[in-house]
Amino acid sequence: MSANAKVEEKLFQNRYRVDSGHPHIQIKDEELCASQCETRQCTVCCPAGCYTLEGNGRIVLITDGCLECGTCRIICDDYRNVAWEYPRGGYGVLFKFG
Amino acid sequence: MAEKFDAIVVGAGPSGNAAAYTMAKAGLKVLQLERGEYPGSKNVQGAILYSDALEKIIPDFRYDAPLERHIIEQRMWVLDDESYIGTHYRSDEFNKPPYNRYTIIRAQFDKWFSEKVQEAGAMLICETTVSDLLMDGKRVIGVQTDRLGGSIYADIVILADGVNSLLATKAGFHPELEPKNVALAVKEIHFMPQETVEARFNVNGDAGVVIEMAGKITKGMMGTGFLYTNKESLTIGVGCMLSDLKQQRISPYQLLEEMKAHPSIAPILDGGEMKEYTAHLIPEGGYKAIPELCGDGWMIVGDSGMFVNAMHREGSNLAMTTGCFAAETVIELAAEQKPFTAKNLARYREKLNESFVIKDLKKYKNMPDVFHANPQFFTAYPEMLNQAVHKMLRVDGVDKKTKEKQIMANFKQRRSLFGLMGDAYKLWRAFE
Ligand SMILES: Cc1cc2nc3c(=O)[nH]c(=O)nc-3n(C[C@H](O)[C@H](O)[C@H](O)COP(=O)(O)OP(=O)(O)OC[C@H]3O[C@@H](n4cnc5c(N)ncnc54)[C@H](O)[C@@H]3O)c2cc1C
Ligand code: SF4
């Protein structure tokens, strides 16, 4: 839990232009995450902590802090259950230094 | 029909900028599309800029490019939990212009490079994501963007869209990336007064130091850490293969936190103010993972084509060089009035084969396999090395000969002599 608190502090330093109502990444089939996926790797490897495992076994994805790295798309290679697009032009993370 | 260009370049990173610059300079009508608010706003790098590749494109770049420090000293550290054993190489030769390498800040550097591209005559449109390639049968004839409404056409489309090349994947030009072919790097920038940076690294003026690290900071995963000096900030990061992160279930930011807390690193960062946290993939699959690089009406350059030399931490220079080769191919074919067919564009591949780009990647083609199959390079060895040195340096009344025997016994116990020799051989073969 403390690790998660930490990543929020980190993300707080970043600049974003959030495209409200247009998440650029989506879980294709939520049921699959809950019932079939055992590793739920997205909840461990996303560097922005966008994926969290709820008590009921569901995965919640909030893309506001997304760093647009592509990890979640590639790491979900057993099920390919992540629909991954870039944000619309101009939206998303805006690195000042990079 | 909508406006038509000689060439469209997708992306304004180093590969796209090199390609667009070279073509515009030769008088071609070039459109460049970038999804970020400005070039660089989506890009992440360590970041070391190698002068040679850029100098070939913009010979006098040193006079106005935003450069941080020229590197006069390179350190290599092998860390265990408590210590590091390292080499430092500093040379006054590196402190004499023209400098060989610089640290840069990508958001600033890409913006500058892009201004040069526009001065050369290319048209740049930012805040625009290319959503699809327009095809006529098997031939690429243009792009579809997410905001201009209409489609834009060109004789050739150069994909300089970086490691997550959704366009090439969607079009079936290359398969989806595999976890074993990409590293995930996380990175922070810490600001501190210029004098502090200079005092901590024993440099002055614009001189700088870079540290590359391997060992237990990656917890046995194939990967490395880095710490670079900028003018008034330090960049610190760590990158590991995605397949390893997946297997070991390690959180990347946790890894970075632990690295920052290492007793040899924490004092260097002390008092700094963290101002940005970033993450990015690095295509480290090497030679064997290079996809198809051209076809009817399209070419792939830079990270999108796996052009990263992970062994030597080179990427942006390969990006620029491949961008130039692609552009030169277009310029030559246009002059000869030959169409941009897969067959004619194969000249791009020939240029690559003859250059350091493919030669270097070929040289290390077995490296990823060797490291994947032998995690001891990132676990047992760093610890053994550090312990050995510690033992020899500690003055405690035990004679050196006895210590040497103990060290060898420890080596053998941790990993059989046969294993050690085998590892040395594997490494040697991979480098050969
Ligand atoms: C942490 C880290 C450290 C590194 N350190 C070094 C180093 O020290 N030295 C070195 O030489 N290399 C280093 N590299 C590698 C180097 O950063 C890359 O090889 C280089 O940036 C590749 O350039 P590129 O132009 O191919 O791709 P990128 O720089 O990724 O540029 C791609 C561009 O395309 C845009 N784009 C993508 N898709 C679309 C689309 N559909 N529509 C519109 N625009 C799009 C992106 O916004 C981006 O601007 C490092 C990489 C990382 C991640
Ligand atoms: S792209 Fe990267 S930062 Fe964004 S949700 Fe996926 S893993 Fe997390």
XYZ file of C-alpha atoms and ligand atoms in Angstrom:
591
model
C 0.000 0.000 0.000
C 2.806 2.409 0.848
C 4.293 1.804 -2.583
C 1.037 2.983 -4.114
C 0.944 6.071 -1.952
C 4.454 6.774 -3.185
C 3.612 6.546 -6.864
C 0.845 9.072 -6.418
C 3.333 11.491 -4.931
C 5.576 10.956 -7.928
C 2.774 11.471 -10.429
C 1.835 14.648 -8.645
C 4.982 16.239 -10.075
C 3.903 15.550 -13.656
C 1.853 17.706 -15.982
C -1.222 16.212 -17.637
C -4.003 17.327 -19.908
C -6.693 14.791 -19.096
C -9.230 14.030 -21.809
C -12.199 13.618 -19.440
C -14.616 10.967 -20.535
C -12.230 9.575 -23.170
C -9.975 7.004 -21.497
C -7.381 5.911 -24.061
C -6.930 2.470 -22.529
C -9.694 0.052 -21.706
C -10.047 -3.437 -20.360
C -11.803 -5.387 -23.089
C -13.549 -8.010 -20.958
C -13.675 -7.271 -17.229
C -15.115 -10.678 -16.466
C -11.998 -12.331 -17.874
C -9.723 -10.474 -15.423
C -11.932 -11.470 -12.526
C -12.466 -15.105 -13.388
C -9.570 -16.335 -15.509
C -6.444 -14.236 -15.084
C -4.363 -15.453 -12.178
C -1.330 -13.209 -12.383
C -2.996 -9.784 -12.806
C 0.346 -8.535 -13.875
C -1.020 -5.110 -14.801
C -1.528 -4.326 -11.116
C 2.171 -4.927 -10.422
C 4.005 -3.627 -13.481
C 2.176 -0.454 -14.466
C 4.674 2.273 -13.503
C 1.836 4.671 -12.735
C -0.225 2.276 -10.641
C -3.242 2.718 -12.919
C -4.562 -0.794 -12.302
C -5.830 -1.838 -8.883
C -7.303 -5.079 -7.703
C -10.547 -4.664 -5.814
C -11.642 -6.920 -2.974
C -14.188 -8.633 -5.211
C -11.478 -9.743 -7.635
C -12.216 -7.038 -10.186
C -9.573 -4.859 -11.765
C -10.189 -1.128 -11.790
C -8.353 0.964 -14.365
C -8.004 4.725 -13.998
C -5.847 6.189 -16.747
C -5.473 9.762 -15.436
C -1.856 9.253 -14.302
C -0.877 7.123 -17.294
C 2.668 7.644 -18.578
C 1.780 6.140 -21.978
C 4.564 3.577 -21.789
C 2.693 0.623 -23.310
C 3.638 -1.858 -20.594
C 0.100 -2.963 -19.735
C -0.655 -3.790 -23.351
C 2.436 -5.936 -23.800
C 2.455 -7.598 -20.415
C -1.106 -8.875 -20.827
C 0.138 -11.317 -23.445
C -1.691 -14.344 -22.092
C -5.117 -12.820 -22.697
C -4.533 -9.675 -24.797
C -7.328 -8.117 -22.808
C -6.130 -4.495 -22.980
C -7.407 -2.199 -25.750
C -4.613 0.336 -25.989
C -4.596 3.546 -27.990
C -2.680 6.780 -27.729
C -4.668 9.649 -26.223
C -6.128 12.082 -28.731
C -3.545 14.507 -30.067
C -2.384 16.976 -27.401
C -3.930 15.096 -24.464
C -2.328 12.909 -21.843
C 0.997 13.309 -20.090
C 3.118 16.339 -21.038
C 6.733 15.876 -20.074
C 8.598 19.051 -19.158
C 11.970 17.294 -19.128
C 11.413 13.761 -20.428
C -8.717 15.215 -53.357
C -6.966 16.492 -50.226
C -3.497 17.968 -50.259
C -0.694 15.630 -51.241
C 2.901 15.602 -49.995
C 6.063 13.992 -51.271
C 6.550 12.425 -47.872
C 4.764 12.162 -44.532
C 6.798 11.491 -41.399
C 4.917 10.199 -38.356
C 6.612 11.319 -35.147
C 8.994 14.106 -34.157
C 11.558 12.185 -32.108
C 15.182 11.968 -33.279
C 14.435 9.484 -36.073
C 11.519 11.469 -37.483
C 13.344 14.763 -37.170
C 16.426 13.396 -38.936
C 14.287 12.021 -41.773
C 12.130 15.139 -42.174
C 15.140 17.466 -41.964
C 17.114 15.569 -44.599
C 14.212 15.380 -47.057
C 13.108 18.994 -46.568
C 16.666 20.191 -47.032
C 16.736 18.363 -50.375
C 13.682 20.310 -51.457
C 10.977 17.677 -50.971
C 7.531 18.652 -49.732
C 7.395 17.077 -46.290
C 4.644 16.890 -43.680
C 5.478 15.775 -40.162
C 2.824 14.794 -37.639
C 3.350 14.637 -33.887
C 0.811 13.671 -31.249
C 2.410 15.667 -28.417
C 1.659 19.277 -27.558
C 5.165 20.026 -28.827
C 7.964 17.751 -30.059
C 9.482 16.102 -27.007
C 6.446 16.341 -24.751
C 5.922 12.572 -25.024
C 9.523 11.494 -25.119
C 11.827 10.050 -22.504
C 15.537 9.355 -22.602
C 18.439 8.929 -20.133
C 19.789 10.963 -21.842
C 23.130 10.858 -23.582
C 23.453 12.463 -26.983
C 26.247 11.121 -29.162
C 27.641 13.971 -31.215
C 28.640 11.999 -34.271
C 25.152 11.096 -35.515
C 23.805 14.635 -35.094
C 26.923 16.274 -36.465
C 26.413 14.444 -39.739
C 23.002 16.109 -40.022
C 23.605 19.529 -38.436
C 27.392 20.073 -38.324
C 27.287 23.197 -36.131
C 24.627 21.963 -33.704
C 26.877 22.755 -30.757
C 26.371 26.487 -31.155
C 22.702 26.563 -30.336
C 21.349 23.163 -29.317
C 20.242 22.951 -25.667
C 23.016 20.759 -24.249
C 23.549 20.113 -20.563
C 27.087 18.827 -19.946
C 29.761 17.195 -22.071
C 30.868 13.902 -20.581
C 34.438 13.682 -19.365
C 34.059 10.723 -17.066
C 32.248 7.423 -17.310
C 31.753 5.225 -14.278
C 30.640 1.598 -14.274
C 29.395 0.262 -10.998
C 28.527 -3.278 -9.995
C 26.408 -3.085 -6.886
C 25.332 -5.454 -4.197
C 23.048 -4.429 -1.353
C 25.643 -2.478 0.576
C 28.507 -1.618 -1.685
C 29.672 -1.157 -5.205
C 32.812 -2.065 -7.047
C 33.447 0.159 -9.975
C 35.686 1.593 -12.589
C 35.983 5.265 -13.355
C 37.388 6.437 -16.625
C 38.128 10.133 -16.919
C 40.154 11.658 -19.669
C 41.142 15.230 -20.355
C 40.913 14.270 -24.021
C 37.113 14.238 -23.491
C 37.363 17.747 -22.070
C 38.590 19.247 -25.338
C 36.224 20.316 -28.073
C 34.702 19.009 -30.226
C 33.059 17.013 -27.467
C 32.039 13.434 -28.129
C 28.979 13.064 -25.896
C 26.605 15.299 -23.989
C 23.786 14.915 -21.529
C 20.558 16.477 -22.753
C 16.969 17.006 -21.619
C 14.795 15.454 -24.288
C 11.803 17.782 -24.041
C 14.113 20.704 -24.755
C 16.348 19.002 -27.271
C 13.503 17.615 -29.423
C 11.892 21.046 -29.536
C 15.136 22.579 -30.777
C 15.720 19.846 -33.372
C 12.176 20.317 -34.607
C 12.765 24.056 -35.096
C 15.664 23.156 -37.390
C 13.404 20.781 -39.304
C 10.865 23.544 -39.815
C 13.569 26.012 -40.835
C 14.633 23.457 -43.451
C 11.122 23.736 -44.885
C 9.119 20.807 -43.509
C 5.602 21.431 -42.272
C 4.903 20.262 -38.720
C 1.507 19.681 -37.191
C 1.455 18.847 -33.467
C -1.358 17.652 -31.187
C -2.324 15.233 -33.921
C -2.333 11.476 -33.549
C -2.155 9.431 -36.726
C -4.833 6.809 -36.251
C -4.433 4.723 -39.387
C -2.485 4.262 -42.552
C -4.398 4.708 -45.778
C -3.904 1.787 -48.104
C -4.500 1.095 -51.736
C -4.270 -2.668 -51.752
C -0.857 -3.405 -50.265
C 0.457 0.084 -50.897
C 0.474 2.838 -48.273
C -0.837 6.055 -49.843
C -1.288 8.330 -46.838
C -2.476 8.673 -43.264
C -5.666 9.213 -41.345
C -5.358 11.583 -38.395
C -7.600 12.027 -35.401
C -8.356 15.674 -35.911
C -7.818 17.091 -39.326
C -10.914 15.342 -40.489
C -9.674 14.632 -43.965
C -7.097 12.128 -45.001
C -3.619 13.244 -46.054
C -1.798 11.632 -48.940
C 1.867 11.173 -49.794
C 4.112 9.132 -52.053
C 5.916 7.716 -49.061
C 5.085 7.423 -45.358
C 7.959 7.103 -42.904
C 6.997 5.566 -39.584
C 9.138 7.235 -36.919
C 6.553 6.627 -34.227
C 8.738 5.038 -31.584
C 8.667 1.787 -29.656
C 4.867 1.539 -29.391
C 4.337 1.578 -33.126
C 0.626 0.951 -33.164
C 0.502 1.920 -36.826
C 3.001 -0.692 -37.990
C 1.373 -3.325 -35.796
C -2.145 -2.515 -36.988
C -1.021 -2.622 -40.603
C 0.599 -6.014 -40.013
C 4.104 -4.734 -40.802
C 5.373 -6.117 -37.555
C 3.952 -8.330 -34.831
C 2.961 -7.019 -31.409
C 5.966 -6.512 -29.106
C 6.829 -9.386 -26.805
C 7.759 -8.873 -23.124
C 11.175 -10.434 -23.760
C 12.030 -7.853 -26.405
C 11.369 -4.673 -24.449
C 12.742 -3.132 -21.287
C 10.678 -0.840 -19.096
C 12.651 2.089 -17.728
C 11.483 4.423 -14.967
C 13.269 7.646 -14.323
C 13.273 10.781 -12.184
C 14.927 14.147 -12.457
C 16.265 15.775 -9.277
C 17.186 19.431 -9.226
C 19.947 20.898 -7.062
C 22.233 23.913 -7.326
C 24.820 23.751 -10.077
C 27.640 24.049 -7.499
C 26.313 20.998 -5.691
C 26.325 18.914 -8.862
C 29.853 20.058 -9.632
C 31.163 19.461 -6.118
C 29.627 16.001 -5.863
C 31.124 14.877 -9.154
C 34.365 16.834 -9.053
C 33.728 18.712 -12.290
C 33.434 22.340 -13.278
C 32.037 24.414 -16.090
C 30.051 22.294 -18.524
C 31.871 19.025 -17.822
C 29.838 16.082 -16.603
C 29.914 12.504 -15.365
C 27.720 9.499 -16.129
C 27.332 6.355 -14.060
C 26.048 3.067 -15.508
C 25.089 0.449 -12.953
C 24.456 -3.255 -12.862
C 23.983 -5.723 -10.062
C 21.554 -6.273 -7.283
C 19.645 -3.053 -7.934
C 17.743 -5.069 -10.555
C 17.105 -7.988 -8.190
C 18.373 -10.557 -10.629
C 16.429 -9.157 -13.538
C 18.165 -8.380 -16.796
C 18.600 -4.645 -16.663
C 20.698 -1.679 -15.628
C 20.535 1.567 -13.741
C 21.927 4.964 -14.633
C 22.713 8.290 -13.008
C 23.618 11.220 -15.231
C 24.674 14.769 -14.441
C 22.852 17.662 -16.065
C 23.625 21.329 -15.578
C 21.615 21.767 -12.399
C 19.944 18.423 -12.043
C 20.613 14.713 -11.898
C 18.762 12.057 -13.787
C 18.340 8.675 -12.136
C 16.617 5.634 -13.557
C 16.481 1.898 -13.856
C 15.280 -0.357 -16.648
C 14.559 -4.093 -16.742
C 13.218 -6.514 -19.293
C 9.465 -6.681 -19.156
C 9.543 -10.481 -19.203
C 11.617 -10.412 -15.998
C 9.420 -7.846 -14.271
C 6.459 -9.982 -15.178
C 7.991 -13.187 -13.920
C 9.308 -11.738 -10.683
C 6.289 -9.562 -9.995
C 8.299 -6.499 -9.128
C 6.887 -3.004 -9.224
C 9.075 -0.684 -11.292
C 8.712 2.343 -9.017
C 9.501 0.230 -5.982
C 12.697 -0.821 -7.753
C 13.590 2.821 -8.344
C 12.816 3.734 -4.722
C 15.129 1.007 -3.477
C 17.844 2.037 -5.896
C 17.629 5.636 -4.679
C 17.983 4.428 -1.091
C 21.179 2.445 -1.817
C 23.900 3.672 0.571
C 26.174 4.545 -2.352
C 23.481 6.495 -4.216
C 21.403 8.255 -1.563
C 24.138 10.768 -0.602
C 24.482 11.845 -4.246
C 20.790 12.693 -4.448
C 20.590 14.195 -0.989
C 18.747 17.517 -0.861
C 17.648 17.378 -4.483
C 14.116 18.255 -5.504
C 12.328 15.636 -7.621
C 10.465 17.422 -10.398
C 9.307 14.718 -12.807
C 8.721 10.976 -12.892
C 8.624 9.241 -16.248
C 8.462 5.772 -17.769
C 9.173 4.503 -21.260
C 9.870 1.261 -23.065
C 13.181 0.548 -24.784
C 13.170 -1.928 -27.671
C 16.010 -4.223 -26.630
C 15.242 -7.311 -28.672
C 18.319 -6.711 -30.795
C 19.126 -7.944 -34.268
C 16.829 -10.968 -34.207
C 13.800 -8.814 -33.377
C 14.178 -6.307 -36.211
C 10.922 -6.311 -38.179
C 10.316 -5.834 -41.881
C 11.645 -2.330 -42.557
C 10.017 -1.264 -45.786
C 7.302 -2.116 -48.258
C 5.240 -0.418 -50.910
C 5.014 3.214 -49.889
C 6.372 2.854 -46.339
C 9.545 2.670 -44.300
C 10.259 2.185 -40.597
C 13.015 4.065 -38.729
C 14.256 4.385 -35.134
C 12.744 2.595 -32.146
C 9.844 1.372 -34.219
C 12.389 -0.785 -36.081
C 14.108 -2.059 -32.846
C 17.153 0.061 -33.560
C 18.615 0.116 -30.069
C 21.990 -1.233 -29.041
C 21.222 -2.249 -25.472
C 24.787 -3.365 -24.719
C 26.130 0.120 -25.322
C 23.045 2.119 -24.390
C 22.796 3.676 -27.805
C 19.433 4.472 -29.344
C 18.964 8.074 -30.338
C 22.026 7.921 -32.581
C 20.698 4.835 -34.338
C 17.366 6.611 -34.623
C 18.948 9.619 -36.327
C 21.123 7.499 -38.596
C 18.257 5.265 -39.727
C 16.119 8.376 -40.274
C 18.828 9.806 -42.522
C 19.229 6.580 -44.506
C 15.498 6.380 -45.130
C 15.437 10.020 -46.242
C 18.435 9.566 -48.520
C 16.759 6.570 -50.124
C 13.669 8.672 -50.827
C 15.758 11.527 -52.223
C 17.709 9.187 -54.532
C 14.640 7.399 -55.848
C 12.831 10.695 -56.399
C 15.804 11.999 -58.385
C 15.847 8.833 -60.465
C 12.071 9.101 -60.858
C 11.606 5.594 -59.548
C 8.454 4.642 -57.627
C 8.593 3.844 -53.899
C 7.995 0.132 -54.246
C 9.230 -2.476 -51.776
C 11.857 -3.496 -54.314
C 13.235 0.003 -54.851
C 13.108 0.883 -51.169
C 15.241 -2.167 -50.366
C 18.117 0.237 -50.943
C 17.382 1.499 -47.407
C 18.127 -1.952 -46.020
C 21.387 -2.048 -47.999
C 22.487 1.259 -46.510
C 21.723 -0.093 -43.051
C 23.617 -3.321 -43.668
C 26.737 -1.433 -44.656
C 26.650 0.852 -41.622
C 27.509 0.523 -37.936
C 23.793 0.155 -37.228
C 23.338 -3.400 -38.467
C 26.966 -4.374 -37.920
C 26.740 -3.537 -34.206
C 23.342 -5.111 -33.705
C 24.550 -8.262 -35.430
C 27.616 -8.412 -33.219
C 25.428 -8.662 -30.118
C 22.673 -10.746 -31.607
C 23.056 -13.525 -29.005
C 23.417 -11.232 -26.039
C 19.734 -11.135 -25.023
C 19.577 -14.950 -25.055
C 22.736 -15.306 -22.975
C 21.479 -12.910 -20.310
C 17.981 -14.385 -20.298
C 19.344 -17.883 -19.759
C 21.906 -16.854 -17.133
C 20.453 -14.604 -14.451
C 23.552 -15.097 -12.270
C 25.132 -12.189 -14.124
C 22.674 -9.978 -12.247
C 22.549 -11.783 -8.898
C 25.347 -14.016 -7.685
C 28.206 -12.352 -9.544
C 27.735 -8.791 -8.297
C 27.515 -10.085 -4.749
C 30.529 -12.352 -5.139
C 32.598 -9.575 -6.640
C 31.692 -7.082 -3.955
C 32.356 -9.579 -1.176
C 35.705 -10.516 -2.657
C 36.873 -6.924 -2.794
C 35.516 -6.234 0.667
C 37.482 -9.154 2.041
C 40.718 -8.095 0.410
C 40.375 -4.485 1.565
C 39.452 -5.181 5.160
C 42.578 -5.181 7.332
C 41.941 -7.736 10.047
C 45.078 -9.739 10.677
C 44.243 -12.493 8.173
C 46.922 -12.983 5.520
C 46.091 -12.252 1.885
C 46.795 -15.775 0.649
C 44.238 -17.221 3.035
C 41.759 -14.577 1.938
C 42.258 -15.481 -1.699
C 41.603 -19.118 -0.879
C 38.425 -18.186 0.968
C 37.266 -16.067 -1.947
C 37.837 -18.872 -4.433
C 36.065 -21.324 -2.133
C 33.139 -18.939 -1.927
C 33.082 -18.562 -5.705
C 33.060 -22.327 -6.153
C 30.431 -22.853 -3.525
C 28.127 -20.231 -5.023
C 28.670 -21.426 -8.520
C 30.848 -24.302 -9.610
C 34.118 -23.518 -11.300
C 32.746 -25.232 -14.340
C 29.805 -22.874 -14.262
C 32.078 -19.870 -13.938
C 34.150 -20.935 -16.890
C 31.044 -21.676 -18.873
C 29.711 -18.207 -18.139
C 32.939 -16.555 -19.147
C 32.837 -18.487 -22.384
C 29.208 -17.601 -23.069
C 29.937 -13.937 -22.543
C 32.959 -14.071 -24.753
C 31.001 -15.815 -27.494
C 28.250 -13.270 -27.307
C 30.685 -10.392 -27.625
C 32.689 -12.019 -30.375
C 15.021 5.665 -20.055
C 15.682 5.688 -21.407
C 17.020 6.011 -21.504
C 17.631 6.070 -22.758
N 18.918 6.490 -22.812
C 19.491 6.695 -24.015
C 20.753 7.330 -24.088
O 21.329 7.715 -23.075
N 21.294 7.537 -25.310
C 20.638 7.172 -26.445
O 21.176 7.409 -27.541
N 19.441 6.570 -26.406
C 18.829 6.329 -25.220
N 17.575 5.797 -25.159
C 16.912 5.373 -26.408
C 16.351 6.556 -27.175
O 15.561 7.342 -26.337
C 15.498 6.071 -28.355
O 16.207 5.109 -29.081
C 15.099 7.212 -29.280
O 14.352 8.172 -28.601
C 14.284 6.686 -30.457
O 13.873 7.751 -31.266
P 12.602 7.643 -32.200
O 12.511 8.933 -32.937
O 12.678 6.407 -33.004
O 11.373 7.457 -31.234
P 10.767 8.454 -30.140
O 11.817 9.323 -29.598
O 9.997 7.597 -29.210
O 9.764 9.368 -30.972
C 8.558 8.889 -31.494
C 7.633 10.077 -31.701
O 6.474 9.685 -32.438
C 5.321 10.238 -31.846
N 4.199 9.362 -32.219
C 4.053 8.047 -31.950
N 2.930 7.563 -32.504
C 2.338 8.592 -33.143
C 1.138 8.719 -33.902
N 0.354 7.670 -34.127
N 0.821 9.935 -34.404
C 1.624 11.008 -34.195
N 2.782 10.945 -33.482
C 3.125 9.750 -32.964
C 5.655 10.280 -30.369
O 4.860 11.226 -29.684
C 7.128 10.654 -30.389
O 7.336 12.035 -30.397
C 16.914 5.722 -23.928
C 15.573 5.377 -23.825
C 14.944 5.376 -22.588
C 13.485 5.059 -22.530
S 0.521 2.634 -20.620
Fe 1.992 2.359 -18.940
S 1.457 3.940 -17.449
Fe -0.283 3.787 -18.857
S -1.689 2.348 -17.860
Fe -0.399 1.114 -19.260
S 1.312 0.435 -17.978
Fe 0.303 2.094 -16.864
